[in-house]
Coordinates of C-alpha atoms in Angstrom, one line a residue:
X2 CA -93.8 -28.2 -43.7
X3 CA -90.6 -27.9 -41.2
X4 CA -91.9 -23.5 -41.0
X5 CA -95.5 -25.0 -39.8
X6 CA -94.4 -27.5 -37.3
X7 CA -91.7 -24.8 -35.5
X8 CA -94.5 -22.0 -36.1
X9 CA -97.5 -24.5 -33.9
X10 CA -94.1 -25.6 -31.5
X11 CA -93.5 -21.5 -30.4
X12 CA -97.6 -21.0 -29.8
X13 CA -97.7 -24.4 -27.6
X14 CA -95.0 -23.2 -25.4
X15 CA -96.3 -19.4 -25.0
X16 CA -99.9 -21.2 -24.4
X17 CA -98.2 -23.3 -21.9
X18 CA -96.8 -20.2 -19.7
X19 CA -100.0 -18.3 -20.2
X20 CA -101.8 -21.3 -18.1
X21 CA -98.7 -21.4 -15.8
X22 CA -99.3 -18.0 -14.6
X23 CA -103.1 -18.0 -14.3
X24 CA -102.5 -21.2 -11.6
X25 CA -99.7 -19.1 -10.2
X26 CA -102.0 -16.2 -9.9
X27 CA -105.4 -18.2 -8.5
X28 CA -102.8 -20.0 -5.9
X29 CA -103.3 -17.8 -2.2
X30 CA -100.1 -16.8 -1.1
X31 CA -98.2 -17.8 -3.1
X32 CA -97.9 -14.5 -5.8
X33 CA -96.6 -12.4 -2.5
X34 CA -95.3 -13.5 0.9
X35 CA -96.8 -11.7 3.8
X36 CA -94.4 -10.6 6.4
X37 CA -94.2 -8.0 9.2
X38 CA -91.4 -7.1 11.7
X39 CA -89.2 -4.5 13.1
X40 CA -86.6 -2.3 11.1
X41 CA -83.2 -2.9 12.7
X42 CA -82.2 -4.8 15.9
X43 CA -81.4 -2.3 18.4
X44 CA -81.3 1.2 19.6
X45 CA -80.3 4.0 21.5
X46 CA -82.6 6.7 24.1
X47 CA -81.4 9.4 26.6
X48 CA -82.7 8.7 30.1
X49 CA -84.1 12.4 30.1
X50 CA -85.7 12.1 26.5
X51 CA -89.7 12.9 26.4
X52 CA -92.3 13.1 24.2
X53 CA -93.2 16.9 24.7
X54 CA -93.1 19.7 22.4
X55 CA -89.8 21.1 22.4
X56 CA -88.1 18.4 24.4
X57 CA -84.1 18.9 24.9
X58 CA -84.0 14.6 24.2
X59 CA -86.6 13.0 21.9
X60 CA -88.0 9.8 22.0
X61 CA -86.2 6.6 19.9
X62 CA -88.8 5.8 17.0
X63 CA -88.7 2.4 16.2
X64 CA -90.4 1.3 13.0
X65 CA -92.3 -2.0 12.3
X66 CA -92.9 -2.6 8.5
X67 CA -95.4 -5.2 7.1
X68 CA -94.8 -5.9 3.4
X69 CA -97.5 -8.4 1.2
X70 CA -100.4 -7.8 3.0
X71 CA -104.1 -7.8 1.2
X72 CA -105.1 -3.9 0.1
X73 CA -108.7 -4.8 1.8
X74 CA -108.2 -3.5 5.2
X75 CA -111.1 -6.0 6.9
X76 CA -108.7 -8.8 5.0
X77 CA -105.3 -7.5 5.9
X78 CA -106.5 -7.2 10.1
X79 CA -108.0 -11.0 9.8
X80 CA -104.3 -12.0 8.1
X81 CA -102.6 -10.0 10.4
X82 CA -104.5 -11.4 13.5
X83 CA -103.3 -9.9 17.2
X84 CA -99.9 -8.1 17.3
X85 CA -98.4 -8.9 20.7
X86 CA -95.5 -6.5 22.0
X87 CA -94.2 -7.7 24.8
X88 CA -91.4 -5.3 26.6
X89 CA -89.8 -5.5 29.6
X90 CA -89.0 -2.3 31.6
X91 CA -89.9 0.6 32.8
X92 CA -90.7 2.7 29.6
X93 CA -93.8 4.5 27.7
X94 CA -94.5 3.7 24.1
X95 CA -96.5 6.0 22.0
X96 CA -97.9 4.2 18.8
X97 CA -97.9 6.6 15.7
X98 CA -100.2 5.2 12.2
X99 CA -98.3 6.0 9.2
X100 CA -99.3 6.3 5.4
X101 CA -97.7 5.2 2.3
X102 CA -95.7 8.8 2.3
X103 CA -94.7 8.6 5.6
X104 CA -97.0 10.9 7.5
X105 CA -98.7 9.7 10.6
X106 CA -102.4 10.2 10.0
X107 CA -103.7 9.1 13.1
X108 CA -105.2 12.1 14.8
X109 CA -105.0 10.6 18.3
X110 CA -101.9 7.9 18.4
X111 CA -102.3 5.2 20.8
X112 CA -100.0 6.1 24.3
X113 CA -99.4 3.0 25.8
X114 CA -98.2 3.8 29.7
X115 CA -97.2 2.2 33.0
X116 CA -95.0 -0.5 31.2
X117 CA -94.2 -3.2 33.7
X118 CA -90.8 -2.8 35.6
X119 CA -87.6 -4.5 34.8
X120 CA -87.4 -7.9 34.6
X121 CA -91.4 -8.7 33.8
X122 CA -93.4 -9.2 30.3
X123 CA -96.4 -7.8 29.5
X124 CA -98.3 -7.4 26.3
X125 CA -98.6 -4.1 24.7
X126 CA -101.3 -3.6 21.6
X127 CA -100.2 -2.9 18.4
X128 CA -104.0 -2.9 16.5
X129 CA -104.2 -4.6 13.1
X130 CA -105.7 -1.0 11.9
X131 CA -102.6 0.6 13.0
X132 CA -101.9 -0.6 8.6
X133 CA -104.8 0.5 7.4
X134 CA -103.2 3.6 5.6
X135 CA -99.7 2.8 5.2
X136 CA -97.3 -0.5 5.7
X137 CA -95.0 0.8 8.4
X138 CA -96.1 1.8 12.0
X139 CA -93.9 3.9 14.2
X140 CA -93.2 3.3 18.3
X141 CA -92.1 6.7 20.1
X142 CA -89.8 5.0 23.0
X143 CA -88.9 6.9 26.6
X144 CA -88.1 5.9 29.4
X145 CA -90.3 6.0 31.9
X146 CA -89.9 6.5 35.9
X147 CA -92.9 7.2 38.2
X148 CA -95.8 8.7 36.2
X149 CA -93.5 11.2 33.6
X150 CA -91.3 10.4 30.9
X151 CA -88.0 12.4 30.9
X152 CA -87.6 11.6 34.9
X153 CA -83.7 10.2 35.5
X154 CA -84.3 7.5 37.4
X155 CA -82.4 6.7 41.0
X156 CA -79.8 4.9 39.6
X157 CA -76.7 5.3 37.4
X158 CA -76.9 1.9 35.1
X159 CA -77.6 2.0 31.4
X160 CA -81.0 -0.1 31.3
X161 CA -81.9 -2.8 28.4
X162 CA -85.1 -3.4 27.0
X163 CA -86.6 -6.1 24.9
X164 CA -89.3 -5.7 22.5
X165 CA -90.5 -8.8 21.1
X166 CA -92.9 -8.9 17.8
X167 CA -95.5 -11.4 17.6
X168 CA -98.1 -11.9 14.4
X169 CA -101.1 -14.3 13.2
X170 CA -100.6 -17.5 11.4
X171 CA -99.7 -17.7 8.1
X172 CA -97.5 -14.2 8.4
X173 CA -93.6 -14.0 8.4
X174 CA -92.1 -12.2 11.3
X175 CA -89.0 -11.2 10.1
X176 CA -87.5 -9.2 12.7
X177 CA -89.0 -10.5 16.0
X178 CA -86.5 -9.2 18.7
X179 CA -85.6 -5.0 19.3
X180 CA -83.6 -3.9 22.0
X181 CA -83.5 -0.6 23.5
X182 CA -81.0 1.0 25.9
X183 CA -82.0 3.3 27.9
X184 CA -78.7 6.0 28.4
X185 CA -78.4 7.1 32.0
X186 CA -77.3 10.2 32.8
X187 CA -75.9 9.6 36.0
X188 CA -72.4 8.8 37.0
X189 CA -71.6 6.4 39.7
X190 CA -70.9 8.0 43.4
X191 CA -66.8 7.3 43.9
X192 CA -65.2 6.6 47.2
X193 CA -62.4 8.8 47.0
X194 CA -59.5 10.6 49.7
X195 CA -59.7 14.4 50.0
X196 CA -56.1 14.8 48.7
X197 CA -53.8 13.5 46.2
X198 CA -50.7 12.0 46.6
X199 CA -48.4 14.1 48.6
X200 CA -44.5 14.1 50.1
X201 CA -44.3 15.2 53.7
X202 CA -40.5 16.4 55.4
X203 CA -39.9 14.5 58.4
X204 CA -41.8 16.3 61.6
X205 CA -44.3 17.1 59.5
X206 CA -47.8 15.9 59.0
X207 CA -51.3 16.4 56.8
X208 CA -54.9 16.1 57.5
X209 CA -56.5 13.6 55.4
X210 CA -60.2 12.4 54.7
X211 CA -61.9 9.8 52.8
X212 CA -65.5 11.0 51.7
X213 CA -68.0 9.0 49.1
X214 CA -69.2 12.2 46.8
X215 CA -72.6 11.7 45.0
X216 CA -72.0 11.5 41.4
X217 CA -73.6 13.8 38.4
X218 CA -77.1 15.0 39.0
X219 CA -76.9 13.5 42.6
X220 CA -77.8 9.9 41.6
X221 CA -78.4 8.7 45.4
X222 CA -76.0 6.6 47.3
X223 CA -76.9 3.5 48.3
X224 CA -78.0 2.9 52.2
X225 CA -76.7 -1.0 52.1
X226 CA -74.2 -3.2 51.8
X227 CA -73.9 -6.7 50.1
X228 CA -71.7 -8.2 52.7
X229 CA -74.0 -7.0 55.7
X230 CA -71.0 -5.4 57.1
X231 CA -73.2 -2.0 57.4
X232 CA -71.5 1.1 56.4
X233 CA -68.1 -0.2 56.3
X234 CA -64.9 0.9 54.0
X235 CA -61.6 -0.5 54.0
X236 CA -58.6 0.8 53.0
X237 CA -55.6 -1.5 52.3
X238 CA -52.2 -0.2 53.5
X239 CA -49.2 -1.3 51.6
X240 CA -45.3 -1.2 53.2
X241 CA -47.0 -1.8 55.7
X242 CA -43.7 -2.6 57.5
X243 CA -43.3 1.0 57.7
X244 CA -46.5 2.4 58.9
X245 CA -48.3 2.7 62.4
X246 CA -51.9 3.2 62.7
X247 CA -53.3 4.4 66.0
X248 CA -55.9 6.9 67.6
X249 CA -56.1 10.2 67.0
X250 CA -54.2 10.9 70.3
X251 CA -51.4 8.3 69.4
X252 CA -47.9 10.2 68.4
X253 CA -45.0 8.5 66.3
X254 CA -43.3 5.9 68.2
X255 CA -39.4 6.1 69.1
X256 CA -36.5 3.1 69.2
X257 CA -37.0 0.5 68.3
X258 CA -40.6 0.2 67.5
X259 CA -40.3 3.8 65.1
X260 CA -41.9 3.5 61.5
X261 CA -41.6 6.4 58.9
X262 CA -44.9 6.7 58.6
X263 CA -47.6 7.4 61.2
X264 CA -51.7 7.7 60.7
X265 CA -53.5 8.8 63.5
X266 CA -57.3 7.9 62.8
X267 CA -60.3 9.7 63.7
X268 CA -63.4 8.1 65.7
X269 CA -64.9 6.8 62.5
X270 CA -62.7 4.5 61.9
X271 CA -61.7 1.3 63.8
X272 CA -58.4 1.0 64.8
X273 CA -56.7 -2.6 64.2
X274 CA -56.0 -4.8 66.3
X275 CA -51.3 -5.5 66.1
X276 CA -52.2 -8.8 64.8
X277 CA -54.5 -7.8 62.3
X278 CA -52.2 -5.5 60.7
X279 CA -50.3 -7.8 59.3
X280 CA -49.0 -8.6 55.8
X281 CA -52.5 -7.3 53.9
X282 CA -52.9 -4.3 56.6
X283 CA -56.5 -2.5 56.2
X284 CA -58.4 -0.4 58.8
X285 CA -61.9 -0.1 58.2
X286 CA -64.5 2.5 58.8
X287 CA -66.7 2.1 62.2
X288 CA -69.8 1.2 61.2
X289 CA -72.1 1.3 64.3
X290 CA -75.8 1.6 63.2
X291 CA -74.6 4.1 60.2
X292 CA -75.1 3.1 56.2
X293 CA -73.2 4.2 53.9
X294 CA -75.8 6.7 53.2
X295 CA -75.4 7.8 56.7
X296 CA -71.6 8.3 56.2
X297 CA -71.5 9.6 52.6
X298 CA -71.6 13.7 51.8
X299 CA -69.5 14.9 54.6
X300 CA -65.8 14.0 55.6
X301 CA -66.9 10.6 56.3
X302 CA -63.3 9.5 57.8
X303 CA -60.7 11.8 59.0
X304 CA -56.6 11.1 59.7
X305 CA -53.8 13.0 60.6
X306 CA -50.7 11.4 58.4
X307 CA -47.4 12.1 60.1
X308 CA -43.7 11.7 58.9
X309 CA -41.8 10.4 61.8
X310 CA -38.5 11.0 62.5
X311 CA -36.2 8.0 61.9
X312 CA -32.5 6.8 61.0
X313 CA -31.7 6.5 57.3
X314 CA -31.9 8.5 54.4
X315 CA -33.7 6.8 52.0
X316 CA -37.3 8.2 50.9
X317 CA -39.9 6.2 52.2
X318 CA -43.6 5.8 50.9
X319 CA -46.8 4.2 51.7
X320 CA -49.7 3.9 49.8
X321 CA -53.6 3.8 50.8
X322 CA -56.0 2.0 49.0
X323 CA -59.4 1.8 49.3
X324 CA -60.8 -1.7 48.7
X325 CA -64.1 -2.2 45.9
X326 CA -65.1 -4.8 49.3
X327 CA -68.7 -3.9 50.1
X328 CA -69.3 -0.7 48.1
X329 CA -72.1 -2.7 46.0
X330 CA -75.8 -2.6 47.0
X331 CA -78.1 -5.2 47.6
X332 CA -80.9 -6.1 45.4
X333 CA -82.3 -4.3 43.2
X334 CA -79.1 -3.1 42.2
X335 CA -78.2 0.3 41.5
X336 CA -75.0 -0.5 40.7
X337 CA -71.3 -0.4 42.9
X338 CA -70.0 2.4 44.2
X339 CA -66.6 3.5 42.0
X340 CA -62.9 3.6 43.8
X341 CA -60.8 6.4 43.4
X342 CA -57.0 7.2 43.0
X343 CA -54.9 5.6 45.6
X344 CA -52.9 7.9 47.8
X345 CA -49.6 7.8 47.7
X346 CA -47.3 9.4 51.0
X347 CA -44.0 9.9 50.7
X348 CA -41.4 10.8 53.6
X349 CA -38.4 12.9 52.3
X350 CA -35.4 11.9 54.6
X351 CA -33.7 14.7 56.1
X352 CA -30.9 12.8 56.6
X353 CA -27.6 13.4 53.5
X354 CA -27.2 11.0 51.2
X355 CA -24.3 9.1 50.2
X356 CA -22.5 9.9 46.8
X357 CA -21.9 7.5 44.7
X358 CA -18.8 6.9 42.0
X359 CA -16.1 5.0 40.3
X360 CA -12.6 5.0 40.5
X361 CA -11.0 5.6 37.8
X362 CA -13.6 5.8 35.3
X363 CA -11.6 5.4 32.1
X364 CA -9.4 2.9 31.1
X365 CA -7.8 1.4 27.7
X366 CA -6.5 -2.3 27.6
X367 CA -5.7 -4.9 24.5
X368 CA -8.0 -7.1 23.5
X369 CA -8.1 -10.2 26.1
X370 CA -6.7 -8.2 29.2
X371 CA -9.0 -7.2 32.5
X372 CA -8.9 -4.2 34.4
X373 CA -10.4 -3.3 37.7
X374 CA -12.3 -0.1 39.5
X375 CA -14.0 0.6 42.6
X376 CA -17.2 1.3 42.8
X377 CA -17.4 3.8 46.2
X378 CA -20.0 5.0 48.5
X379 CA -19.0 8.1 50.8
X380 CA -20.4 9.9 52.8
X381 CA -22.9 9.5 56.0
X382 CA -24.8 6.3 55.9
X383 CA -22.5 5.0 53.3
X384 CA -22.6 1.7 54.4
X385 CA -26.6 1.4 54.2
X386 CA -26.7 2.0 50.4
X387 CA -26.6 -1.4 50.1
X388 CA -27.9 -2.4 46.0
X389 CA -26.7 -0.4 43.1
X390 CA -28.0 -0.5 40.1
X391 CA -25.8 0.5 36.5
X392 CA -26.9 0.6 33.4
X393 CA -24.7 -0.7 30.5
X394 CA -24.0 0.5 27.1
X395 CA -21.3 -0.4 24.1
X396 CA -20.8 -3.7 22.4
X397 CA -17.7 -4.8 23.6
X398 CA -17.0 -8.5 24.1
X399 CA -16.2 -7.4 28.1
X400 CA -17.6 -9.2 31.1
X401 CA -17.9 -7.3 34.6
X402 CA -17.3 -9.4 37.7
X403 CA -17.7 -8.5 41.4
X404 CA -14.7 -10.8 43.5
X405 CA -15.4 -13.7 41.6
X406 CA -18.8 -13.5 40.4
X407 CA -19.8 -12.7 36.9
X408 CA -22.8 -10.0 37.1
X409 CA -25.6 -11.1 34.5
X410 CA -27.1 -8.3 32.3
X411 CA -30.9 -7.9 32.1
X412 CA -32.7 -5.6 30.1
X413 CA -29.4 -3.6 29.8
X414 CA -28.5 -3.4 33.6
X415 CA -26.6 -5.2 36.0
X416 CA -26.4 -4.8 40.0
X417 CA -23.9 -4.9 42.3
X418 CA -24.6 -5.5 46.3
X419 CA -22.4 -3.4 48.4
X420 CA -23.5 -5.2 51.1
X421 CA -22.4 -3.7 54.9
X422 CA -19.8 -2.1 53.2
X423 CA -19.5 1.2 51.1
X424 CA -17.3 0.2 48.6
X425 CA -16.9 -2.7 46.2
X426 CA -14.1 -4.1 43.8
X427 CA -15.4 -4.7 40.1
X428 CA -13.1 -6.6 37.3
X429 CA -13.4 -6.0 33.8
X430 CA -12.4 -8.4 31.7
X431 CA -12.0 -8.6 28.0
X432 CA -12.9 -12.1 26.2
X433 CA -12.0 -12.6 22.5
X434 CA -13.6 -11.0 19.7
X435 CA -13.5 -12.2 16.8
X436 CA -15.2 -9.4 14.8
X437 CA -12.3 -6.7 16.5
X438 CA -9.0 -6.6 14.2
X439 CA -5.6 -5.1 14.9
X440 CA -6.0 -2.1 15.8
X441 CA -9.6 -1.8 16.3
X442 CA -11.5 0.0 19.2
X443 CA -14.5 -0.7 20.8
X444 CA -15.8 -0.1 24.3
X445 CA -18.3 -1.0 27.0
X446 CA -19.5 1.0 30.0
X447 CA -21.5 0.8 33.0
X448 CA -23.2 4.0 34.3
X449 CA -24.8 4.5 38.0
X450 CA -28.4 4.8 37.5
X451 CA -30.1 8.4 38.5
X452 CA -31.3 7.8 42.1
X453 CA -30.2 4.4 42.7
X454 CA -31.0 3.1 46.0
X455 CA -32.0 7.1 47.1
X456 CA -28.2 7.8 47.1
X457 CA -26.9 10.8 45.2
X458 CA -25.0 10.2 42.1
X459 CA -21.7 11.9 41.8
X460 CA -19.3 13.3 39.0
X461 CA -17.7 10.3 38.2
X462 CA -20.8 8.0 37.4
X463 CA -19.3 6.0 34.8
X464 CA -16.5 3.2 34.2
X465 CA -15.7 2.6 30.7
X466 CA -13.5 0.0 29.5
X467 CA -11.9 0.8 25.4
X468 CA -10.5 -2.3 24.1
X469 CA -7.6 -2.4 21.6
X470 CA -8.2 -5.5 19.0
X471 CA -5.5 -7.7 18.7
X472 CA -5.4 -11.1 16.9
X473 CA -2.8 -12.7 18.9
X474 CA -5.3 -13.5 21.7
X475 CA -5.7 -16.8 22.8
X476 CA -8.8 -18.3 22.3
X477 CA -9.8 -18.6 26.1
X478 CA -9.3 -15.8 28.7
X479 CA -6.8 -16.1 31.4
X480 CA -9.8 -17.6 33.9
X481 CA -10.8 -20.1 31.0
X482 CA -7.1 -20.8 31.0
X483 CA -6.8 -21.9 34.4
X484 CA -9.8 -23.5 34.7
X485 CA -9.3 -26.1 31.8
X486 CA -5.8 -26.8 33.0
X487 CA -7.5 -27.4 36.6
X488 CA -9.9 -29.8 34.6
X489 CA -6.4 -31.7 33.1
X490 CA -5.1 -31.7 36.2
X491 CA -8.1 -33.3 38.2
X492 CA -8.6 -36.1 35.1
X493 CA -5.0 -36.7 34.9
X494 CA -4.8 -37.6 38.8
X495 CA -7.7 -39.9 38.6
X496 CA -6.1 -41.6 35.7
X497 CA -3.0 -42.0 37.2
X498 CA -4.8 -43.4 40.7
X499 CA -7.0 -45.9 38.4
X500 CA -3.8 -47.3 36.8
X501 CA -1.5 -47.8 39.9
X502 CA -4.7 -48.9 42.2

């Protein structure tokens, strides 16, 4: 009795599913969902590719792939209703049908050309029978400037264009958005001087241009500014404190009013006024009824750089640099105009340099003593050196002071301020260790830095202090000493003034 009961149970339930997929089956659109839309998100194509035979660049070939659609092709085009691509910018798409294998079988592809330019939408047909053979559809994308593909276009900016996928009612689009970037091939023009940075002897001078050079393939330069200022570069002119700026005729100036540096500019550039050239100095190109068109491809600026005779030996050094101010074009853009290296001008003094060193340069104390050296500049123009700068090694418990000012370490150096003079007075001393024992050595030094202040270094560029441990040490230096007994001294007073006021 149970078998028959479990036996009828098992064909209920199979009759049960059996019905369940029958309804399944007779419900529309439910059995398979129709979609459609594009195969990735984005792309890549040269600015020179084309759709000819043998083409150096080919075209990007996007893919749009409908899946679920009704075999009957009259059913799947009334499902699939009007395909809108919209796509904005200058390109030319060619349509390719293809078949379940993969092969486009459409003996004449749809070339869809004279896409609107950048920045407006326009719809471009995709046909419903484009599916008829096959569930994907392929779009051959190039650029497209003037009436042929493969043309580089006059600018040098990387271009972005949107395809967007529209579909009837009832289908899925499940990729609506592509974007395409077009690769330019140009390079940016560059505003740039004629020579890099170079070191001049005093008396001596160099001719020196700045010129704006077409970039790669000639990409045009702009013929207009944003700023209306037509045609004009500036330069920017740092220590400017040392640097004169006159017309071409104007030499270096003497006594008091004589700079390192001189630049005599040509006629195409505009000479600033003394109160202009102030803290940010710039001179500027003249820019009379030229563009920057007008003044690009030749040597568009001329000046005759001049290192001046003056006092001193230190080095000095200027640098030009030309200023990203008003090297952009108006709208449309093509994009700015790029800024070369800065040029750097350096005046090597004829003048000797003073020589730098200590006196003495080694010494050995105990553990809580102090020690002193000089620190000496000789030679002509000793007394200009002014800062020094020493670097400091060992790990020594060892303080350095100038007269009676403690030098504080940074990043491993200290300086010390000769002032007027040529020569200074440095103390060592030694504070207690803890970690040194009887007997124990360990050292600090200070070394003059290669080049500091431009004066020569000599043979005695160190001063190193070797410090003998010793436990009897008190536990304040001699200076701690005196201070905290002038600290007694000062409380005890005030006590003793309270109590007998």
């Amino acid at each position: 009795m149970n078998g028959a009961r479990t036996t009828f149970m098992r064909r209920g339930y199979l009759l049960t599913a059996l019905a369940a997929a029958v309804l399944l089956a007779a419900s529309p659109g439910i059995a398979s969902a129709q979609s459609i839309g594009f195969v990735g998100s984005s792309g890549t194509v040269s600015e020179t590719a084309s759709l000819e035979t043998g083409a150096f660049e080919g075209p990007l070939k996007v893919t749009i792939r409908a899946s679920g659609l009704p075999t009957v092709a009259a059913q799947r085009q009334s499902t699939l209703g009007t395909l809108a691509l919209n796509a904005a910018g200058d390109i030319r798409v060619v349509v390719q049908t293809m078949n379940a294998q993969g092969r486009m079988v459409s003996a004449d592809p749809v070339d869809v050309d004279g896409a609107p330019p950048p920045g407006a939408t326009a719809p471009i047909a995709v046909t419903n029978a484009s599916f008829d053979n096959g569930d994907e559809v392929h779009l051959l994308i190039v650029q497209q400037d003037g009436t042929n593909d493969g043309d580089a276009d006059n600018n040098w900016l990387d271009e972005k264009i949107t395809l967007n996928l529209t579909a009837g009612p009832g289908v899925d689009v499940t990729q609506a958005r592509y974007t395409v970037t077009v690769d330019d091939q140009d390079v940016a023009p560059v505003a740039k001087f004629t020579a890099p940075s170079f070191t001049l002897t005093e008396g001596s001078e160099r001719e020196v241009s700045l010129d704006i050079v077409e970039g790669m393939r000639g990409a045009t330069i702009p013929g207009a500014l944003t700023s209306g200022e037509t045609g004009t570069v500036t330069i920017r002119v740092s220590n400017h404190q040392m640097v004169t700026v006159g017309a071409s005729t104007t030499e270096c100036a003497t006594g008091a009013a004589a700079k390192a540096i001189h630049i005599a500019l040509e006629d195409a550039w505009t000479v600033p006024a003394a109160a202009a050239f102030g803290r940010t100095a710039r001179i500027s190109t003249n820019a009379t009824g030229g563009t920057i068109s007008d003044l690009a491809g030749t040597a568009m600026a001329g000046m005759t750089i001049s290192a001046c005779n003056v006092s001193g030996f230190r080095n000095q050094s200027a640098t030009l640099t030309i200023l990203s101010t008003n090297l952009a074009e108006t709208t449309p853009s093509r994009g700015n105009i790029t800024v070369g290296s800065a040029l750097t001008v350096t005046v090597d003094s004829d003048e000797a340099a003073p020589t730098l060193s200590f006196s003495p340069t080694d010494v050995t104390i105990d553990e809580g003593s102090s020690t002193s050296t000089r620190l000496i500049a000789d030679g002509t123009n000793a007394t200009e050196v002014g800062m020094v700068k020493l670097m400091v090694e060992g790990d020594a418990m060892v303080d350095l002071y100038h007269e009676d000012t403690m030098l504080e370490e940074m990043d491993g150096y200290v300086t010390v301020d000769l002032g007027s003079g040529n020569s200074a007075r440095l103390t060592a001393m030694s504070t207690s260790d803890p970690d040194l024992m009887d007997g124990d050595m360990a050292y600090k030094a200070w070394k003059l830095v290669e080049g500091s202040s431009d004066a020569a270094i000599g043979d005695d560029y160190w001063f190193r202090v070797d410090v003998r441990g010793s436990t009897a040490v008190p536990a304040l230096p001699l200076v701690g000493q005196l201070l905290l007994a002038l600290f007694l001294m000062a409380g005890g007073s005030r006590l003793y003034r309270r109590r007998n006021g």
